[in-house]
mmCIF file of C-alpha atoms in Angstrom:
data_model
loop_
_atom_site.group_PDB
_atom_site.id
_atom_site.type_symbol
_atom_site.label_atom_id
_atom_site.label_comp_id
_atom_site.label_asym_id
_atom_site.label_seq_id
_atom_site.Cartn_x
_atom_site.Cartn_y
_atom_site.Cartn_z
ATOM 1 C CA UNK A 1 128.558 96.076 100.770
ATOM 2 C CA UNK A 2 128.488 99.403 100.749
ATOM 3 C CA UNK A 3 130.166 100.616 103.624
ATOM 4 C CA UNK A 4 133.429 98.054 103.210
ATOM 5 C CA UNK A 5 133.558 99.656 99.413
ATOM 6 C CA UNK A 6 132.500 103.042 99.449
ATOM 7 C CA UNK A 7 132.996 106.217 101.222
ATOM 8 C CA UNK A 8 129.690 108.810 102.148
ATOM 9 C CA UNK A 9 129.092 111.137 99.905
ATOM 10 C CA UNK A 10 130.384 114.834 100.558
ATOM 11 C CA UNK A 11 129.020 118.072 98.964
ATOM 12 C CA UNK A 12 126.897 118.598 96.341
ATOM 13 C CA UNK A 13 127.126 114.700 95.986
ATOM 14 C CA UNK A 14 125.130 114.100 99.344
ATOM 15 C CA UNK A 15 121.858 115.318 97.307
ATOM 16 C CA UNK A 16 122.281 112.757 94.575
ATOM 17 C CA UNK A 17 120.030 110.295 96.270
ATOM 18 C CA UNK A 18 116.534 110.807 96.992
ATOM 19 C CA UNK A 19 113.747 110.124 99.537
ATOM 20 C CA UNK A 20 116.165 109.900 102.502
ATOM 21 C CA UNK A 21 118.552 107.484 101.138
ATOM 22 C CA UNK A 22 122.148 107.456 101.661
ATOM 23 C CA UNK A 23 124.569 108.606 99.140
ATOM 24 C CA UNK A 24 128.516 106.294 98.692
ATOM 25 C CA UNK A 25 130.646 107.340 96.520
ATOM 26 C CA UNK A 26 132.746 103.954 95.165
ATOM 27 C CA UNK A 27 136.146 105.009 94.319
ATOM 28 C CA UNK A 28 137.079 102.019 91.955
ATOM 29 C CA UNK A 29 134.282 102.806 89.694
ATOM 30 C CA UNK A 30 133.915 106.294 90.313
ATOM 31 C CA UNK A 31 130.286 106.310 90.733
ATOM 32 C CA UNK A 32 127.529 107.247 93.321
ATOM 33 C CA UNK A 33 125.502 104.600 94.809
ATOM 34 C CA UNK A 34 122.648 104.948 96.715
ATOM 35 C CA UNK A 35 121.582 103.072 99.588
ATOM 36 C CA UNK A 36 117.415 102.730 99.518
ATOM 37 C CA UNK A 37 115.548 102.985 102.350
ATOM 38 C CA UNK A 38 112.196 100.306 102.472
ATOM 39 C CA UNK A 39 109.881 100.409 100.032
ATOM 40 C CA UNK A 40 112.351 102.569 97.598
ATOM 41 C CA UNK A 41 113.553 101.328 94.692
ATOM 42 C CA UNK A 42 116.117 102.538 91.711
ATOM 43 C CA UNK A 43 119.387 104.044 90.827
ATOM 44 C CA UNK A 44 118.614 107.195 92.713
ATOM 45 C CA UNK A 45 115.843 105.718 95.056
ATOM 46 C CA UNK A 46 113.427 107.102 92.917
ATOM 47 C CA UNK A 47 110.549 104.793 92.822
ATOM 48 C CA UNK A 48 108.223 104.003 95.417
ATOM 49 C CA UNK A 49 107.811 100.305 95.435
ATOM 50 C CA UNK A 50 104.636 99.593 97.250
ATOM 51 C CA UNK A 51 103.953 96.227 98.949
ATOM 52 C CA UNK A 52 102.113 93.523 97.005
ATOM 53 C CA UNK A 53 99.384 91.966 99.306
ATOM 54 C CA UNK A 54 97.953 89.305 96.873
ATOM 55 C CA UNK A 55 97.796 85.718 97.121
ATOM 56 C CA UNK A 56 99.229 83.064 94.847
ATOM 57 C CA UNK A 57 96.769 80.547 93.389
ATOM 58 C CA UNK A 58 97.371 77.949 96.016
ATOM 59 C CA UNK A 59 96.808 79.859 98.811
ATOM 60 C CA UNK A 60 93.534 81.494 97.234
ATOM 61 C CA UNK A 61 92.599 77.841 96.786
ATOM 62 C CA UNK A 62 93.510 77.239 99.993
ATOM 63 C CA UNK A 63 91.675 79.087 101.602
ATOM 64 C CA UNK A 64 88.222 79.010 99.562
ATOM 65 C CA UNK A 65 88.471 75.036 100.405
ATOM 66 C CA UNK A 66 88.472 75.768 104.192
ATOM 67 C CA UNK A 67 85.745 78.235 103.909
ATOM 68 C CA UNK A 68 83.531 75.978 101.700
ATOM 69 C CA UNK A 69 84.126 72.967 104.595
ATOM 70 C CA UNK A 70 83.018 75.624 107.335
ATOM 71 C CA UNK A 71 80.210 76.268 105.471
ATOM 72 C CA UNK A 72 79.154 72.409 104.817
ATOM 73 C CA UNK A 73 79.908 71.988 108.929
ATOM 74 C CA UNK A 74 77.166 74.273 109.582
ATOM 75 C CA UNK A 75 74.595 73.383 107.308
ATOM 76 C CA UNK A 76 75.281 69.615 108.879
ATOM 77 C CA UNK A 77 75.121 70.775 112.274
ATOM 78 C CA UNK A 78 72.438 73.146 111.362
ATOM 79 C CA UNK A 79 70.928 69.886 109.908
ATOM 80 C CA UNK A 80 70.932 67.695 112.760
ATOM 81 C CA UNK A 81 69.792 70.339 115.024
ATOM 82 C CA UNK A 82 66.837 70.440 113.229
ATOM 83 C CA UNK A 83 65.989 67.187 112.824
ATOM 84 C CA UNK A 84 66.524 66.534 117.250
ATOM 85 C CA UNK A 85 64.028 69.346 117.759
ATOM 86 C CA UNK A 86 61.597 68.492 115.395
#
């Protein structure tokens, strides 16, 4: 989007952007705009965004299901083993 609209920014303008991020300069609205690199959010690319590592509901659900059928799997197993050797 950028590059087809906007030019690189020249001059004092190539500091308007922060934390590496590149500065374009879009003539029709005669504005800087600044291209974020990951994890960088904001006008300027002033706000580290950090990566969210949590699980929806479903997949919480999910997954304390499987580990409560593990669970019953080897109390059954650990069950019949008992019960062959006794």
């Amino acid at each position: 989007l950028f590059l087809d609209h906007g030019e690189p920014c020249t001059g004092s303008d190539e500091s308007y952007c922060m934390n590496g991020a590149k500065c374009f300069k879009i003539p029709s609205m005669s504005t800087l705009t600044c291209l974020c690199n990951d994890n960088y959010v904001g006008s300027r690319c002033e706000q580290l965004q950090l990566e969210s590592t949590s699980y929806n509901s479903q997949e919480t659900g999910m997954m304390v299901a499987i580990i409560i059928i593990l669970i019953l799997i080897v109390l059954l197993l650990a069950g019949i083993i008992y019960l062959i050797c006794k």
